Amino acid sequence: MPWYKRLELWAKLALTFAASALLWRPGRRRPPGTPLPPPRKILLVRPDNRVGEALLTTPLLRTLKELTRPGAPPSVHVLVHAKVARALAGHPSLDALISFDRRRLWLGPLAPGIRALRRERYDVVVDCANWEAPSVTSAIVSRLAGPHAAVIGPQVWPVSLLHSISVPARVGTRREAVQRAHLLTPLTGGPIIDALSFREPNIGEGFRTYLRELQGPCAVLNPGGRLGERRIPPEAFAAAARALLTAGRLPIIAWGPGEELLAQTVAQGAPGALVAPATNLDELAALMRAAGLTVTNNTGPMHLSVAVGAPTLGLFLRMDMERWGHPSAPHRMVDLTSDVLSGPGLEARVFEEARAFALSLVEKTA
């Protein structure tokens, strides 16, 4: 581990110990397995700035609304980073969305926004972090937001010092969507919903016209991604586009900020493919749902495609597919790390994966 990473780790440990000492109150910790009374108002905390992370909280929304307090579901609030609030705004299972600026969290209870959270008097606050990379920030915000609440979070040292109830990781799976919803088992007694979901996309008439004018079966390709080293090369996406053309689908190449040249490069390698217009999150969601097939890197749009119910072929590079993927039908996840590192054969592999995936969907609807 580089020295600066070790320094960061020790700083986080010191911060956790200091926060747990300053915020300690007698009687907060509860024994493992302690049942909680049905809550009236719940806050979910995930102040991460990635769209995919925001979408991975949606299974908790449905679990809370459908599996707790039958006939009288709790009021569910979610605290997120301001950059990703757009991913959850308008979700049908969400009662309030709170954008949080964590830059002045060092002020503790006086940090901007904390007083308003404390006035809500939440019955339960859920620290929606994970077991493999626990977030000190998320744990501190959760405890500050709910001084009298039962704070639930992952059972991992040292952030569990700030929780009332620490939940051990679920046995038998490492899939992040399942593990995240598993945090709610003290409230549900065990059952969870692990499916991602999204609001009805809010699009204008101009984009509705664009969707209506698309001819025949389509597919969305998303060759971009936040981290370049985890992207499959554009030549491989061009091979996927050619495969989709042979399977009778029109490839539409989507792109995000700064990725238009990448989309054009893919299109040049697959004559007949189209480059999508610039899209916002709702327009991309609507396009994916209308096309009915998505080929994408492991990135936020992969989770968005799954959330809107579009059959998704997720291509992984140097990422834990078991943890971040969505293996259940109609989706398929493929780890291409060894193919990328070995060089020859990558384009042929992606061509065959995309063609077989597209044809399998035809067979299921026949």
mmCIF file of C-alpha atoms in Angstrom:
data_model
loop_
_atom_site.group_PDB
_atom_site.id
_atom_site.type_symbol
_atom_site.label_atom_id
_atom_site.label_comp_id
_atom_site.label_asym_id
_atom_site.label_seq_id
_atom_site.Cartn_x
_atom_site.Cartn_y
_atom_site.Cartn_z
ATOM 1 C CA MET A 1 0.000 0.000 0.000
ATOM 2 C CA PRO A 2 1.443 3.443 -0.964
ATOM 3 C CA TRP A 3 2.409 5.677 1.946
ATOM 4 C CA TYR A 4 -0.322 8.224 1.202
ATOM 5 C CA LYS A 5 -2.970 5.479 1.291
ATOM 6 C CA ARG A 6 -1.652 4.294 4.650
ATOM 7 C CA LEU A 7 -1.763 7.888 5.897
ATOM 8 C CA GLU A 8 -5.352 8.246 4.664
ATOM 9 C CA LEU A 9 -6.309 4.987 6.392
ATOM 10 C CA TRP A 10 -4.829 6.059 9.715
ATOM 11 C CA ALA A 11 -6.517 9.450 9.450
ATOM 12 C CA LYS A 12 -9.888 7.762 8.906
ATOM 13 C CA LEU A 13 -9.308 5.479 11.873
ATOM 14 C CA ALA A 14 -8.448 8.431 14.096
ATOM 15 C CA LEU A 15 -11.519 10.319 12.884
ATOM 16 C CA THR A 16 -13.770 7.336 13.584
ATOM 17 C CA PHE A 17 -12.444 6.887 17.111
ATOM 18 C CA ALA A 18 -12.767 10.596 17.844
ATOM 19 C CA ALA A 19 -16.329 10.752 16.478
ATOM 20 C CA SER A 20 -17.429 7.624 18.334
ATOM 21 C CA ALA A 21 -16.072 9.042 21.611
ATOM 22 C CA LEU A 22 -17.619 12.490 21.141
ATOM 23 C CA LEU A 23 -20.997 11.147 20.002
ATOM 24 C CA TRP A 24 -21.236 8.245 22.460
ATOM 25 C CA ARG A 25 -24.383 8.029 24.561
ATOM 26 C CA PRO A 26 -25.288 5.277 27.039
ATOM 27 C CA GLY A 27 -27.809 2.690 25.880
ATOM 28 C CA ARG A 28 -27.397 3.244 22.148
ATOM 29 C CA ARG A 29 -25.763 -0.072 21.295
ATOM 30 C CA ARG A 30 -28.198 -2.943 20.913
ATOM 31 C CA PRO A 31 -27.391 -6.650 20.954
ATOM 32 C CA PRO A 32 -27.236 -8.471 17.598
ATOM 33 C CA GLY A 33 -30.648 -9.728 16.534
ATOM 34 C CA THR A 34 -32.540 -7.113 18.501
ATOM 35 C CA PRO A 35 -35.907 -6.563 16.756
ATOM 36 C CA LEU A 36 -36.907 -2.992 16.045
ATOM 37 C CA PRO A 37 -40.458 -1.679 16.254
ATOM 38 C CA PRO A 38 -41.990 -0.674 12.907
ATOM 39 C CA PRO A 39 -40.576 2.798 12.175
ATOM 40 C CA ARG A 40 -42.656 5.766 11.089
ATOM 41 C CA LYS A 41 -39.834 7.758 9.511
ATOM 42 C CA ILE A 42 -36.531 6.457 8.120
ATOM 43 C CA LEU A 43 -33.451 8.156 6.692
ATOM 44 C CA LEU A 44 -31.147 6.328 4.270
ATOM 45 C CA VAL A 45 -27.644 7.827 4.084
ATOM 46 C CA ARG A 46 -25.338 7.386 1.070
ATOM 47 C CA PRO A 47 -23.323 10.605 0.390
ATOM 48 C CA ASP A 48 -21.371 9.092 -2.543
ATOM 49 C CA ASN A 49 -20.996 11.083 -5.774
ATOM 50 C CA ARG A 50 -21.527 8.181 -8.239
ATOM 51 C CA VAL A 51 -24.825 7.632 -10.061
ATOM 52 C CA GLY A 52 -24.476 3.865 -9.801
ATOM 53 C CA GLU A 53 -24.155 4.083 -6.022
ATOM 54 C CA ALA A 54 -27.357 6.124 -5.854
ATOM 55 C CA LEU A 55 -29.221 3.571 -7.977
ATOM 56 C CA LEU A 56 -27.982 0.769 -5.708
ATOM 57 C CA THR A 57 -30.019 2.299 -2.885
ATOM 58 C CA THR A 58 -33.299 1.788 -4.780
ATOM 59 C CA PRO A 59 -33.779 -1.806 -3.546
ATOM 60 C CA LEU A 60 -33.924 -0.382 -0.019
ATOM 61 C CA LEU A 61 -36.682 2.031 -1.022
ATOM 62 C CA ARG A 62 -38.950 -0.726 -2.295
ATOM 63 C CA THR A 63 -38.091 -3.020 0.615
ATOM 64 C CA LEU A 64 -39.104 -0.347 3.116
ATOM 65 C CA LYS A 65 -42.344 0.522 1.332
ATOM 66 C CA GLU A 66 -43.447 -3.036 0.594
ATOM 67 C CA LEU A 67 -42.069 -5.162 3.446
ATOM 68 C CA THR A 68 -42.340 -3.007 6.574
ATOM 69 C CA ARG A 69 -45.465 -1.697 8.336
ATOM 70 C CA PRO A 70 -48.086 -3.489 6.155
ATOM 71 C CA GLY A 71 -50.850 -1.067 5.282
ATOM 72 C CA ALA A 72 -48.947 1.894 6.747
ATOM 73 C CA PRO A 73 -45.522 2.112 5.076
ATOM 74 C CA PRO A 74 -42.956 4.432 6.683
ATOM 75 C CA SER A 75 -41.981 7.813 5.350
ATOM 76 C CA VAL A 76 -38.652 7.250 3.580
ATOM 77 C CA HIS A 77 -36.079 10.032 3.202
ATOM 78 C CA VAL A 78 -32.736 9.652 1.405
ATOM 79 C CA LEU A 79 -29.598 11.733 1.872
ATOM 80 C CA VAL A 80 -27.251 11.767 -1.119
ATOM 81 C CA HIS A 81 -24.416 13.750 -2.648
ATOM 82 C CA ALA A 82 -25.747 16.752 -4.578
ATOM 83 C CA LYS A 83 -24.167 15.476 -7.813
ATOM 84 C CA VAL A 84 -26.352 12.354 -7.898
ATOM 85 C CA ALA A 85 -29.657 13.659 -6.534
ATOM 86 C CA ARG A 86 -30.980 13.585 -10.122
ATOM 87 C CA ALA A 87 -30.718 9.779 -10.106
ATOM 88 C CA LEU A 88 -33.290 9.424 -7.315
ATOM 89 C CA ALA A 89 -35.492 12.522 -7.702
ATOM 90 C CA GLY A 90 -39.101 11.539 -8.336
ATOM 91 C CA HIS A 91 -38.692 7.888 -7.379
ATOM 92 C CA PRO A 92 -42.172 6.541 -6.522
ATOM 93 C CA SER A 93 -40.997 4.976 -3.239
ATOM 94 C CA LEU A 94 -39.238 8.112 -2.005
ATOM 95 C CA ASP A 95 -40.899 10.704 0.214
ATOM 96 C CA ALA A 96 -38.038 13.204 0.547
ATOM 97 C CA LEU A 97 -34.652 13.641 -1.135
ATOM 98 C CA ILE A 98 -31.913 15.554 0.684
ATOM 99 C CA SER A 99 -28.789 16.834 -1.085
ATOM 100 C CA PHE A 100 -25.897 17.042 1.350
ATOM 101 C CA ASP A 101 -22.644 18.984 1.194
ATOM 102 C CA ARG A 102 -20.125 17.016 3.231
ATOM 103 C CA ARG A 103 -17.257 19.483 2.892
ATOM 104 C CA ARG A 104 -17.935 21.110 6.276
ATOM 105 C CA LEU A 105 -18.793 17.957 8.154
ATOM 106 C CA TRP A 106 -15.892 18.729 10.522
ATOM 107 C CA LEU A 107 -18.262 21.188 12.213
ATOM 108 C CA GLY A 108 -20.164 18.200 13.594
ATOM 109 C CA PRO A 109 -23.713 19.039 14.740
ATOM 110 C CA LEU A 110 -23.172 22.590 13.444
ATOM 111 C CA ALA A 111 -22.390 21.449 9.886
ATOM 112 C CA PRO A 112 -24.805 22.848 7.271
ATOM 113 C CA GLY A 113 -27.906 20.698 7.022
ATOM 114 C CA ILE A 114 -27.361 18.643 10.189
ATOM 115 C CA ARG A 115 -29.719 20.682 12.361
ATOM 116 C CA ALA A 116 -32.528 20.294 9.822
ATOM 117 C CA LEU A 117 -31.963 16.541 9.782
ATOM 118 C CA ARG A 118 -32.064 16.321 13.569
ATOM 119 C CA ARG A 119 -35.369 18.209 13.641
ATOM 120 C CA GLU A 120 -36.930 15.415 11.574
ATOM 121 C CA ARG A 121 -36.533 13.073 14.580
ATOM 122 C CA TYR A 122 -36.028 9.919 12.531
ATOM 123 C CA ASP A 123 -36.897 6.617 14.191
ATOM 124 C CA VAL A 124 -34.239 4.785 12.184
ATOM 125 C CA VAL A 125 -31.202 5.943 10.198
ATOM 126 C CA VAL A 126 -29.489 3.481 7.851
ATOM 127 C CA ASP A 127 -25.813 3.925 6.977
ATOM 128 C CA CYS A 128 -25.972 2.464 3.439
ATOM 129 C CA ALA A 129 -22.248 1.816 3.139
ATOM 130 C CA ASN A 130 -20.747 -1.579 2.359
ATOM 131 C CA TRP A 131 -18.637 -4.144 4.147
ATOM 132 C CA GLU A 132 -15.621 -4.087 1.814
ATOM 133 C CA ALA A 133 -14.985 -0.322 1.824
ATOM 134 C CA PRO A 134 -16.862 1.195 4.785
ATOM 135 C CA SER A 135 -17.371 4.950 4.713
ATOM 136 C CA VAL A 136 -16.388 6.964 7.763
ATOM 137 C CA THR A 137 -18.238 9.982 6.343
ATOM 138 C CA SER A 138 -21.465 8.031 5.899
ATOM 139 C CA ALA A 139 -21.250 6.610 9.423
ATOM 140 C CA ILE A 140 -20.650 10.038 11.000
ATOM 141 C CA VAL A 141 -23.471 11.681 9.025
ATOM 142 C CA SER A 142 -25.814 8.848 10.034
ATOM 143 C CA ARG A 143 -25.059 9.274 13.730
ATOM 144 C CA LEU A 144 -25.262 13.088 13.598
ATOM 145 C CA ALA A 145 -28.590 12.961 11.735
ATOM 146 C CA GLY A 146 -30.177 10.619 14.255
ATOM 147 C CA PRO A 147 -29.057 11.472 17.786
ATOM 148 C CA HIS A 148 -32.051 9.587 19.215
ATOM 149 C CA ALA A 149 -32.535 7.143 16.326
ATOM 150 C CA ALA A 150 -31.523 3.548 15.959
ATOM 151 C CA VAL A 151 -28.617 3.719 13.495
ATOM 152 C CA ILE A 152 -28.191 0.589 11.377
ATOM 153 C CA GLY A 153 -25.024 -0.091 9.402
ATOM 154 C CA PRO A 154 -22.595 -2.763 8.192
ATOM 155 C CA GLN A 155 -20.789 -4.767 10.851
ATOM 156 C CA VAL A 156 -17.247 -3.712 10.094
ATOM 157 C CA TRP A 157 -14.694 -2.154 12.425
ATOM 158 C CA PRO A 158 -14.277 0.689 13.257
ATOM 159 C CA VAL A 159 -17.374 2.389 11.743
ATOM 160 C CA SER A 160 -19.652 0.004 13.645
ATOM 161 C CA LEU A 161 -18.671 1.977 16.776
ATOM 162 C CA LEU A 162 -21.077 4.657 15.517
ATOM 163 C CA HIS A 163 -24.004 2.273 14.949
ATOM 164 C CA SER A 164 -26.765 1.119 17.276
ATOM 165 C CA ILE A 165 -27.155 -2.150 15.353
ATOM 166 C CA SER A 166 -24.397 -3.567 13.155
ATOM 167 C CA VAL A 167 -25.521 -6.044 10.488
ATOM 168 C CA PRO A 168 -23.135 -8.831 9.425
ATOM 169 C CA ALA A 169 -22.685 -9.357 5.697
ATOM 170 C CA ARG A 170 -25.102 -11.758 4.043
ATOM 171 C CA VAL A 171 -23.708 -15.263 3.604
ATOM 172 C CA GLY A 172 -23.678 -16.887 0.175
ATOM 173 C CA THR A 173 -23.427 -13.804 -2.049
ATOM 174 C CA ARG A 174 -21.206 -10.795 -2.603
ATOM 175 C CA ARG A 175 -23.636 -9.027 -4.944
ATOM 176 C CA GLU A 176 -23.803 -5.403 -3.875
ATOM 177 C CA ALA A 177 -27.513 -4.884 -4.558
ATOM 178 C CA VAL A 178 -28.383 -7.820 -2.313
ATOM 179 C CA GLN A 179 -25.952 -6.864 0.440
ATOM 180 C CA ARG A 180 -27.185 -3.268 0.472
ATOM 181 C CA ALA A 181 -30.834 -4.326 0.898
ATOM 182 C CA HIS A 182 -29.705 -6.870 3.516
ATOM 183 C CA LEU A 183 -28.987 -3.922 5.834
ATOM 184 C CA LEU A 184 -32.753 -3.700 6.386
ATOM 185 C CA THR A 185 -33.192 -7.187 7.818
ATOM 186 C CA PRO A 186 -33.450 -5.858 11.412
ATOM 187 C CA LEU A 187 -36.637 -4.143 10.186
ATOM 188 C CA THR A 188 -38.058 -6.844 7.901
ATOM 189 C CA GLY A 189 -37.067 -9.945 9.835
ATOM 190 C CA GLY A 190 -35.231 -11.301 6.784
ATOM 191 C CA PRO A 191 -37.121 -10.689 3.500
ATOM 192 C CA ILE A 192 -35.706 -8.089 1.097
ATOM 193 C CA ILE A 193 -36.263 -6.839 -2.438
ATOM 194 C CA ASP A 194 -32.984 -6.634 -4.375
ATOM 195 C CA ALA A 195 -34.233 -5.314 -7.744
ATOM 196 C CA LEU A 196 -33.074 -1.877 -8.887
ATOM 197 C CA SER A 197 -35.752 0.591 -9.980
ATOM 198 C CA PHE A 198 -36.127 4.037 -11.546
ATOM 199 C CA ARG A 199 -38.830 6.652 -11.919
ATOM 200 C CA GLU A 200 -40.913 7.066 -15.053
ATOM 201 C CA PRO A 201 -38.461 8.988 -17.275
ATOM 202 C CA ASN A 202 -39.357 12.648 -17.667
ATOM 203 C CA ILE A 203 -38.645 13.554 -21.290
ATOM 204 C CA GLY A 204 -39.731 16.348 -23.584
ATOM 205 C CA GLU A 205 -41.771 16.110 -26.762
ATOM 206 C CA GLY A 206 -38.659 16.495 -28.920
ATOM 207 C CA PHE A 207 -37.066 13.360 -27.500
ATOM 208 C CA ARG A 208 -40.389 11.485 -27.655
ATOM 209 C CA THR A 209 -40.432 12.241 -31.368
ATOM 210 C CA TYR A 210 -36.863 10.929 -31.702
ATOM 211 C CA LEU A 211 -37.877 7.643 -30.039
ATOM 212 C CA ARG A 212 -40.982 7.282 -32.225
ATOM 213 C CA GLU A 213 -38.897 7.733 -35.371
ATOM 214 C CA LEU A 214 -36.508 4.874 -34.570
ATOM 215 C CA GLN A 215 -37.084 2.041 -37.020
ATOM 216 C CA GLY A 216 -37.273 -1.638 -36.017
ATOM 217 C CA PRO A 217 -35.495 -3.398 -33.121
ATOM 218 C CA CYS A 218 -32.713 -1.315 -31.599
ATOM 219 C CA ALA A 219 -29.942 -1.629 -29.023
ATOM 220 C CA VAL A 220 -28.082 0.952 -26.966
ATOM 221 C CA LEU A 221 -24.299 0.792 -26.691
ATOM 222 C CA ASN A 222 -22.578 2.691 -23.890
ATOM 223 C CA PRO A 223 -18.787 2.613 -24.529
ATOM 224 C CA GLY A 224 -17.970 5.350 -22.000
ATOM 225 C CA GLY A 225 -17.464 5.332 -18.269
ATOM 226 C CA ARG A 226 -16.115 7.409 -15.415
ATOM 227 C CA LEU A 227 -12.797 5.522 -15.187
ATOM 228 C CA GLY A 228 -11.000 5.068 -18.489
ATOM 229 C CA GLU A 229 -8.905 2.110 -17.322
ATOM 230 C CA ARG A 230 -12.102 0.115 -16.755
ATOM 231 C CA ARG A 231 -13.513 0.723 -20.224
ATOM 232 C CA ILE A 232 -13.536 -1.954 -22.887
ATOM 233 C CA PRO A 233 -11.656 -0.603 -25.972
ATOM 234 C CA PRO A 234 -13.840 1.164 -28.585
ATOM 235 C CA GLU A 235 -12.831 -1.438 -31.192
ATOM 236 C CA ALA A 236 -14.571 -4.083 -29.093
ATOM 237 C CA PHE A 237 -17.721 -1.974 -28.889
ATOM 238 C CA ALA A 238 -17.589 -1.559 -32.667
ATOM 239 C CA ALA A 239 -17.477 -5.359 -32.916
ATOM 240 C CA ALA A 240 -20.544 -5.525 -30.656
ATOM 241 C CA ALA A 241 -22.334 -3.024 -32.908
ATOM 242 C CA ARG A 242 -21.556 -5.117 -36.001
ATOM 243 C CA ALA A 243 -22.856 -8.204 -34.218
ATOM 244 C CA LEU A 244 -26.101 -6.435 -33.343
ATOM 245 C CA LEU A 245 -26.531 -5.391 -36.974
ATOM 246 C CA THR A 246 -26.185 -9.023 -38.072
ATOM 247 C CA ALA A 247 -28.802 -9.960 -35.467
ATOM 248 C CA GLY A 248 -31.247 -7.450 -36.952
ATOM 249 C CA ARG A 249 -30.890 -4.635 -34.401
ATOM 250 C CA LEU A 250 -29.965 -1.014 -35.003
ATOM 251 C CA PRO A 251 -27.093 -0.014 -32.656
ATOM 252 C CA ILE A 252 -27.458 3.429 -31.100
ATOM 253 C CA ILE A 253 -24.291 4.654 -29.412
ATOM 254 C CA ALA A 254 -24.916 6.743 -26.302
ATOM 255 C CA TRP A 255 -22.334 9.060 -24.812
ATOM 256 C CA GLY A 256 -21.823 11.289 -21.809
ATOM 257 C CA PRO A 257 -19.915 14.543 -21.253
ATOM 258 C CA GLY A 258 -16.602 14.492 -23.134
ATOM 259 C CA GLU A 259 -17.396 11.146 -24.832
ATOM 260 C CA GLU A 260 -18.807 12.226 -28.205
ATOM 261 C CA LEU A 261 -15.535 11.489 -30.037
ATOM 262 C CA LEU A 262 -15.485 8.021 -28.447
ATOM 263 C CA ALA A 263 -19.022 7.381 -29.716
ATOM 264 C CA GLN A 264 -18.074 8.518 -33.198
ATOM 265 C CA THR A 265 -15.038 6.219 -33.178
ATOM 266 C CA VAL A 266 -17.274 3.247 -32.369
ATOM 267 C CA ALA A 267 -19.729 4.250 -35.105
ATOM 268 C CA GLN A 268 -16.950 4.473 -37.691
ATOM 269 C CA GLY A 269 -16.090 0.836 -36.961
ATOM 270 C CA ALA A 270 -19.680 -0.295 -37.490
ATOM 271 C CA PRO A 271 -21.238 1.197 -40.649
ATOM 272 C CA GLY A 272 -24.976 1.465 -40.116
ATOM 273 C CA ALA A 273 -24.767 2.275 -36.412
ATOM 274 C CA LEU A 274 -26.119 5.600 -35.180
ATOM 275 C CA VAL A 275 -24.692 8.053 -32.661
ATOM 276 C CA ALA A 276 -27.379 9.145 -30.212
ATOM 277 C CA PRO A 277 -28.021 12.819 -29.559
ATOM 278 C CA ALA A 278 -26.799 14.262 -26.276
ATOM 279 C CA THR A 279 -28.989 12.878 -23.485
ATOM 280 C CA ASN A 280 -29.664 13.626 -19.864
ATOM 281 C CA LEU A 281 -30.314 10.824 -17.371
ATOM 282 C CA ASP A 282 -34.055 10.608 -18.071
ATOM 283 C CA GLU A 283 -33.559 10.596 -21.837
ATOM 284 C CA LEU A 284 -30.919 7.868 -21.580
ATOM 285 C CA ALA A 285 -33.267 5.811 -19.400
ATOM 286 C CA ALA A 286 -36.108 6.241 -21.902
ATOM 287 C CA LEU A 287 -33.826 5.309 -24.803
ATOM 288 C CA MET A 288 -32.632 2.152 -23.047
ATOM 289 C CA ARG A 289 -36.157 1.093 -22.191
ATOM 290 C CA ALA A 290 -37.416 1.745 -25.717
ATOM 291 C CA ALA A 291 -34.508 -0.118 -27.340
ATOM 292 C CA GLY A 292 -34.924 -3.171 -25.115
ATOM 293 C CA LEU A 293 -31.227 -4.155 -25.165
ATOM 294 C CA THR A 294 -28.133 -2.463 -23.751
ATOM 295 C CA VAL A 295 -24.443 -3.292 -24.148
ATOM 296 C CA THR A 296 -22.363 -1.347 -21.661
ATOM 297 C CA ASN A 297 -19.255 -1.104 -19.566
ATOM 298 C CA ASN A 298 -19.576 -1.636 -15.826
ATOM 299 C CA THR A 299 -20.576 1.922 -15.029
ATOM 300 C CA GLY A 300 -23.538 4.009 -13.877
ATOM 301 C CA PRO A 301 -25.500 3.496 -17.128
ATOM 302 C CA MET A 302 -25.260 -0.285 -16.603
ATOM 303 C CA HIS A 303 -27.167 0.063 -13.329
ATOM 304 C CA LEU A 304 -29.591 2.498 -15.006
ATOM 305 C CA SER A 305 -30.318 0.019 -17.800
ATOM 306 C CA VAL A 306 -31.028 -2.716 -15.270
ATOM 307 C CA ALA A 307 -33.193 -0.338 -13.232
ATOM 308 C CA VAL A 308 -35.466 0.436 -16.211
ATOM 309 C CA GLY A 309 -35.782 -3.250 -17.059
ATOM 310 C CA ALA A 310 -33.780 -3.294 -20.297
ATOM 311 C CA PRO A 311 -31.961 -6.608 -20.887
ATOM 312 C CA THR A 312 -28.350 -5.683 -20.240
ATOM 313 C CA LEU A 313 -25.056 -7.161 -21.405
ATOM 314 C CA GLY A 314 -22.504 -5.820 -18.920
ATOM 315 C CA LEU A 315 -18.836 -5.922 -19.951
ATOM 316 C CA PHE A 316 -16.381 -5.930 -17.051
ATOM 317 C CA LEU A 317 -12.702 -4.992 -17.032
ATOM 318 C CA ARG A 318 -10.575 -5.077 -13.856
ATOM 319 C CA MET A 319 -13.672 -4.959 -11.646
ATOM 320 C CA ASP A 320 -15.330 -7.514 -9.379
ATOM 321 C CA MET A 321 -18.172 -8.841 -11.530
ATOM 322 C CA GLU A 322 -19.587 -11.013 -8.750
ATOM 323 C CA ARG A 323 -19.984 -7.966 -6.541
ATOM 324 C CA TRP A 324 -21.131 -5.288 -8.990
ATOM 325 C CA GLY A 325 -22.904 -7.312 -11.668
ATOM 326 C CA HIS A 326 -26.547 -8.230 -12.218
ATOM 327 C CA PRO A 327 -26.470 -11.901 -13.199
ATOM 328 C CA SER A 328 -30.189 -12.685 -13.130
ATOM 329 C CA ALA A 329 -32.121 -13.019 -16.399
ATOM 330 C CA PRO A 330 -32.699 -11.188 -18.656
ATOM 331 C CA HIS A 331 -29.230 -9.749 -18.006
ATOM 332 C CA ARG A 332 -25.804 -11.207 -18.707
ATOM 333 C CA MET A 333 -22.465 -10.149 -17.226
ATOM 334 C CA VAL A 334 -19.123 -10.964 -18.904
ATOM 335 C CA ASP A 335 -15.643 -10.496 -17.438
ATOM 336 C CA LEU A 336 -13.294 -9.582 -20.304
ATOM 337 C CA THR A 337 -10.190 -8.832 -18.226
ATOM 338 C CA SER A 338 -8.233 -11.860 -19.444
ATOM 339 C CA ASP A 339 -9.270 -11.193 -23.067
ATOM 340 C CA VAL A 340 -8.118 -7.563 -22.873
ATOM 341 C CA LEU A 341 -4.796 -8.510 -21.299
ATOM 342 C CA SER A 342 -4.100 -11.295 -23.798
ATOM 343 C CA GLY A 343 -4.782 -9.001 -26.762
ATOM 344 C CA PRO A 344 -5.878 -11.115 -29.771
ATOM 345 C CA GLY A 345 -9.408 -12.449 -29.705
ATOM 346 C CA LEU A 346 -11.117 -9.665 -27.755
ATOM 347 C CA GLU A 347 -13.161 -8.337 -30.675
ATOM 348 C CA ALA A 348 -14.218 -11.840 -31.717
ATOM 349 C CA ARG A 349 -15.284 -12.629 -28.146
ATOM 350 C CA VAL A 350 -17.347 -9.449 -27.818
ATOM 351 C CA PHE A 351 -18.898 -9.966 -31.278
ATOM 352 C CA GLU A 352 -20.080 -13.441 -30.317
ATOM 353 C CA GLU A 353 -21.288 -12.391 -26.863
ATOM 354 C CA ALA A 354 -23.354 -9.522 -28.306
ATOM 355 C CA ARG A 355 -24.771 -11.620 -31.152
ATOM 356 C CA ALA A 356 -25.711 -14.512 -28.867
ATOM 357 C CA PHE A 357 -27.293 -12.163 -26.328
ATOM 358 C CA ALA A 358 -29.412 -10.418 -28.974
ATOM 359 C CA LEU A 359 -30.543 -13.728 -30.508
ATOM 360 C CA SER A 360 -31.402 -15.158 -27.095
ATOM 361 C CA LEU A 361 -33.862 -12.308 -26.549
ATOM 362 C CA VAL A 362 -35.516 -13.080 -29.879
ATOM 363 C CA GLU A 363 -35.914 -16.723 -28.865
ATOM 364 C CA LYS A 364 -37.507 -15.775 -25.538
ATOM 365 C CA THR A 365 -40.125 -13.600 -27.245
ATOM 366 C CA ALA A 366 -40.843 -16.072 -30.064
#
